[in-house]
Amino acid sequence: QVQLVESGGGLVQAGGSLRLSCAASGRTVSTYAMGWFGQAPGKERELVAAISWNGAMTYYADSVKGQFTISRDNAKNTVYLQMNSLKPEDTAVYYCAATQTMGAMRSGYIGSWGQGTQVTVSS
């Protein structure tokens, strides 16, 4: 199965930026849709951004459009989430996810989850 290892989370001041990375390994990783979910305290885990296997299609939650950018480098088996203009309300645990299609990603049918990484935005 796909294994996901995240890095890049941490504490940042409001207005700052972070780049989350998710390194994937396992069977046919480059053919999987990849995404990032965020779960704020007391809230449901929700899809923040997703990218198709070849990078041709992307999805963003309305709350992060124009603020976050998802990308992938299949040669490195890595997906990134560039998080700009961070706000305190972006504080959440962010989980990398892999699944077979964009449709499955948006429907919450996830094949593999990362361990989650805390992003805290302070004011």
PDB file of C-alpha atoms in Angstrom:
ATOM      1  CA  GLN A   1       0.000   0.000   0.000  1.00  0.00           C
ATOM      2  CA  VAL A   2       0.936   3.650  -0.280  1.00  0.00           C
ATOM      3  CA  GLN A   3       2.841   5.085   2.648  1.00  0.00           C
ATOM      4  CA  LEU A   4       2.851   8.822   3.234  1.00  0.00           C
ATOM      5  CA  VAL A   5       5.312  10.848   5.279  1.00  0.00           C
ATOM      6  CA  GLU A   6       4.644  14.526   5.874  1.00  0.00           C
ATOM      7  CA  SER A   7       6.905  17.409   6.730  1.00  0.00           C
ATOM      8  CA  GLY A   8       6.861  21.184   6.810  1.00  0.00           C
ATOM      9  CA  GLY A   9       4.224  21.895   9.411  1.00  0.00           C
ATOM     10  CA  GLY A  10       4.821  24.071  12.399  1.00  0.00           C
ATOM     11  CA  LEU A  11       4.157  27.440  13.914  1.00  0.00           C
ATOM     12  CA  VAL A  12       3.935  30.526  11.746  1.00  0.00           C
ATOM     13  CA  GLN A  13       2.781  34.078  12.272  1.00  0.00           C
ATOM     14  CA  ALA A  14      -0.310  35.391  10.556  1.00  0.00           C
ATOM     15  CA  GLY A  15       0.502  36.533   7.052  1.00  0.00           C
ATOM     16  CA  GLY A  16       3.347  34.098   6.742  1.00  0.00           C
ATOM     17  CA  SER A  17       3.784  31.048   4.581  1.00  0.00           C
ATOM     18  CA  LEU A  18       4.477  27.371   4.953  1.00  0.00           C
ATOM     19  CA  ARG A  19       5.068  24.614   2.476  1.00  0.00           C
ATOM     20  CA  LEU A  20       3.907  21.169   3.461  1.00  0.00           C
ATOM     21  CA  SER A  21       5.493  18.185   1.791  1.00  0.00           C
ATOM     22  CA  CYS A  22       4.225  14.641   1.565  1.00  0.00           C
ATOM     23  CA  ALA A  23       6.599  11.961   0.393  1.00  0.00           C
ATOM     24  CA  ALA A  24       4.879   8.866  -0.913  1.00  0.00           C
ATOM     25  CA  SER A  25       6.135   5.370  -1.433  1.00  0.00           C
ATOM     26  CA  GLY A  26       4.588   2.123  -2.488  1.00  0.00           C
ATOM     27  CA  ARG A  27       2.763   0.652  -5.405  1.00  0.00           C
ATOM     28  CA  THR A  28       2.181   2.956  -8.392  1.00  0.00           C
ATOM     29  CA  VAL A  29       2.196   6.130  -6.344  1.00  0.00           C
ATOM     30  CA  SER A  30       2.525   8.328  -9.403  1.00  0.00           C
ATOM     31  CA  THR A  31      -0.835   7.121 -10.717  1.00  0.00           C
ATOM     32  CA  TYR A  32      -2.750   8.200  -7.607  1.00  0.00           C
ATOM     33  CA  ALA A  33      -4.632  11.363  -6.951  1.00  0.00           C
ATOM     34  CA  MET A  34      -3.153  13.184  -3.979  1.00  0.00           C
ATOM     35  CA  GLY A  35      -4.671  15.644  -1.602  1.00  0.00           C
ATOM     36  CA  TRP A  36      -4.557  17.482   1.664  1.00  0.00           C
ATOM     37  CA  PHE A  37      -7.255  17.449   4.307  1.00  0.00           C
ATOM     38  CA  GLY A  38      -7.463  19.833   7.195  1.00  0.00           C
ATOM     39  CA  GLN A  39      -9.100  19.271  10.537  1.00  0.00           C
ATOM     40  CA  ALA A  40      -9.492  22.199  12.854  1.00  0.00           C
ATOM     41  CA  PRO A  41     -10.313  21.661  16.520  1.00  0.00           C
ATOM     42  CA  GLY A  42     -13.918  20.577  16.924  1.00  0.00           C
ATOM     43  CA  LYS A  43     -14.534  20.379  13.199  1.00  0.00           C
ATOM     44  CA  GLU A  44     -14.783  17.619  10.637  1.00  0.00           C
ATOM     45  CA  ARG A  45     -11.858  16.696   8.479  1.00  0.00           C
ATOM     46  CA  GLU A  46     -12.365  18.366   5.125  1.00  0.00           C
ATOM     47  CA  LEU A  47     -10.645  18.317   1.794  1.00  0.00           C
ATOM     48  CA  VAL A  48      -8.507  21.399   1.340  1.00  0.00           C
ATOM     49  CA  ALA A  49      -6.836  20.689  -1.982  1.00  0.00           C
ATOM     50  CA  ALA A  50      -6.346  17.815  -4.372  1.00  0.00           C
ATOM     51  CA  ILE A  51      -4.411  17.097  -7.524  1.00  0.00           C
ATOM     52  CA  SER A  52      -4.825  14.430 -10.160  1.00  0.00           C
ATOM     53  CA  TRP A  53      -2.167  11.873 -10.936  1.00  0.00           C
ATOM     54  CA  ASN A  54      -0.673  13.912 -13.778  1.00  0.00           C
ATOM     55  CA  GLY A  55      -1.281  17.318 -12.228  1.00  0.00           C
ATOM     56  CA  ALA A  56      -3.773  18.289 -14.914  1.00  0.00           C
ATOM     57  CA  MET A  57      -6.662  18.724 -12.506  1.00  0.00           C
ATOM     58  CA  THR A  58      -6.724  20.490  -9.170  1.00  0.00           C
ATOM     59  CA  TYR A  59      -9.355  21.153  -6.573  1.00  0.00           C
ATOM     60  CA  TYR A  60      -9.439  23.726  -3.812  1.00  0.00           C
ATOM     61  CA  ALA A  61     -11.879  24.352  -1.050  1.00  0.00           C
ATOM     62  CA  ASP A  62     -13.482  27.754  -1.417  1.00  0.00           C
ATOM     63  CA  SER A  63     -11.870  28.896   1.789  1.00  0.00           C
ATOM     64  CA  VAL A  64      -8.342  28.518   0.414  1.00  0.00           C
ATOM     65  CA  LYS A  65      -8.717  29.440  -3.254  1.00  0.00           C
ATOM     66  CA  GLY A  66      -6.033  31.910  -4.177  1.00  0.00           C
ATOM     67  CA  GLN A  67      -4.255  31.251  -0.905  1.00  0.00           C
ATOM     68  CA  PHE A  68      -3.047  27.660  -1.109  1.00  0.00           C
ATOM     69  CA  THR A  69      -1.477  25.894  -4.063  1.00  0.00           C
ATOM     70  CA  ILE A  70      -1.143  22.158  -4.460  1.00  0.00           C
ATOM     71  CA  SER A  71       1.506  20.671  -6.703  1.00  0.00           C
ATOM     72  CA  ARG A  72       3.264  17.392  -7.207  1.00  0.00           C
ATOM     73  CA  ASP A  73       6.559  16.102  -8.455  1.00  0.00           C
ATOM     74  CA  ASN A  74       6.068  12.537  -9.541  1.00  0.00           C
ATOM     75  CA  ALA A  75       9.784  12.048 -10.113  1.00  0.00           C
ATOM     76  CA  LYS A  76      10.225  12.640  -6.390  1.00  0.00           C
ATOM     77  CA  ASN A  77       6.959  10.959  -5.378  1.00  0.00           C
ATOM     78  CA  THR A  78       6.104  14.089  -3.466  1.00  0.00           C
ATOM     79  CA  VAL A  79       3.089  16.355  -3.209  1.00  0.00           C
ATOM     80  CA  TYR A  80       3.264  19.868  -1.823  1.00  0.00           C
ATOM     81  CA  LEU A  81       0.872  22.330  -0.321  1.00  0.00           C
ATOM     82  CA  GLN A  82       2.071  25.903  -0.510  1.00  0.00           C
ATOM     83  CA  MET A  83       0.197  27.858   2.127  1.00  0.00           C
ATOM     84  CA  ASN A  84       0.409  31.628   1.791  1.00  0.00           C
ATOM     85  CA  SER A  85      -1.150  34.530   3.655  1.00  0.00           C
ATOM     86  CA  LEU A  86      -1.873  32.269   6.564  1.00  0.00           C
ATOM     87  CA  LYS A  87      -4.572  33.241   9.008  1.00  0.00           C
ATOM     88  CA  PRO A  88      -5.314  31.971  12.495  1.00  0.00           C
ATOM     89  CA  GLU A  89      -8.375  30.182  11.121  1.00  0.00           C
ATOM     90  CA  ASP A  90      -6.048  28.057   8.990  1.00  0.00           C
ATOM     91  CA  THR A  91      -4.816  26.430  12.181  1.00  0.00           C
ATOM     92  CA  ALA A  92      -5.501  22.727  11.835  1.00  0.00           C
ATOM     93  CA  VAL A  93      -3.993  19.317  11.598  1.00  0.00           C
ATOM     94  CA  TYR A  94      -3.274  18.700   7.940  1.00  0.00           C
ATOM     95  CA  TYR A  95      -3.323  15.188   6.551  1.00  0.00           C
ATOM     96  CA  CYS A  96      -1.865  14.025   3.288  1.00  0.00           C
ATOM     97  CA  ALA A  97      -4.056  11.576   1.417  1.00  0.00           C
ATOM     98  CA  ALA A  98      -3.718   9.294  -1.573  1.00  0.00           C
ATOM     99  CA  THR A  99      -6.437   7.564  -3.496  1.00  0.00           C
ATOM    100  CA  GLN A 100      -7.108   6.325  -6.982  1.00  0.00           C
ATOM    101  CA  THR A 101      -9.083   9.181  -8.524  1.00  0.00           C
ATOM    102  CA  MET A 102     -10.061  12.776  -7.975  1.00  0.00           C
ATOM    103  CA  GLY A 103     -13.635  11.635  -7.614  1.00  0.00           C
ATOM    104  CA  ALA A 104     -12.694   9.271  -4.823  1.00  0.00           C
ATOM    105  CA  MET A 105     -10.702  12.035  -3.149  1.00  0.00           C
ATOM    106  CA  ARG A 106     -13.602  14.447  -3.210  1.00  0.00           C
ATOM    107  CA  SER A 107     -15.942  11.730  -1.983  1.00  0.00           C
ATOM    108  CA  GLY A 108     -13.696  10.855   0.933  1.00  0.00           C
ATOM    109  CA  TYR A 109     -12.769   7.389  -0.281  1.00  0.00           C
ATOM    110  CA  ILE A 110      -9.149   7.516   0.754  1.00  0.00           C
ATOM    111  CA  GLY A 111      -6.696   4.706   0.221  1.00  0.00           C
ATOM    112  CA  SER A 112      -3.890   5.975   2.434  1.00  0.00           C
ATOM    113  CA  TRP A 113      -3.500   8.695   5.031  1.00  0.00           C
ATOM    114  CA  GLY A 114      -0.459  10.449   6.323  1.00  0.00           C
ATOM    115  CA  GLN A 115       0.062  10.803  10.036  1.00  0.00           C
ATOM    116  CA  GLY A 116      -1.064  14.411  10.131  1.00  0.00           C
ATOM    117  CA  THR A 117       0.991  17.492  10.823  1.00  0.00           C
ATOM    118  CA  GLN A 118       0.025  20.436  12.969  1.00  0.00           C
ATOM    119  CA  VAL A 119      -0.090  23.880  11.434  1.00  0.00           C
ATOM    120  CA  THR A 120      -0.558  26.658  13.938  1.00  0.00           C
ATOM    121  CA  VAL A 121      -0.971  30.244  12.829  1.00  0.00           C
ATOM    122  CA  SER A 122      -0.446  32.790  15.534  1.00  0.00           C
ATOM    123  CA  SER A 123      -1.344  36.448  15.657  1.00  0.00           C
TER     124      SER A 123
END
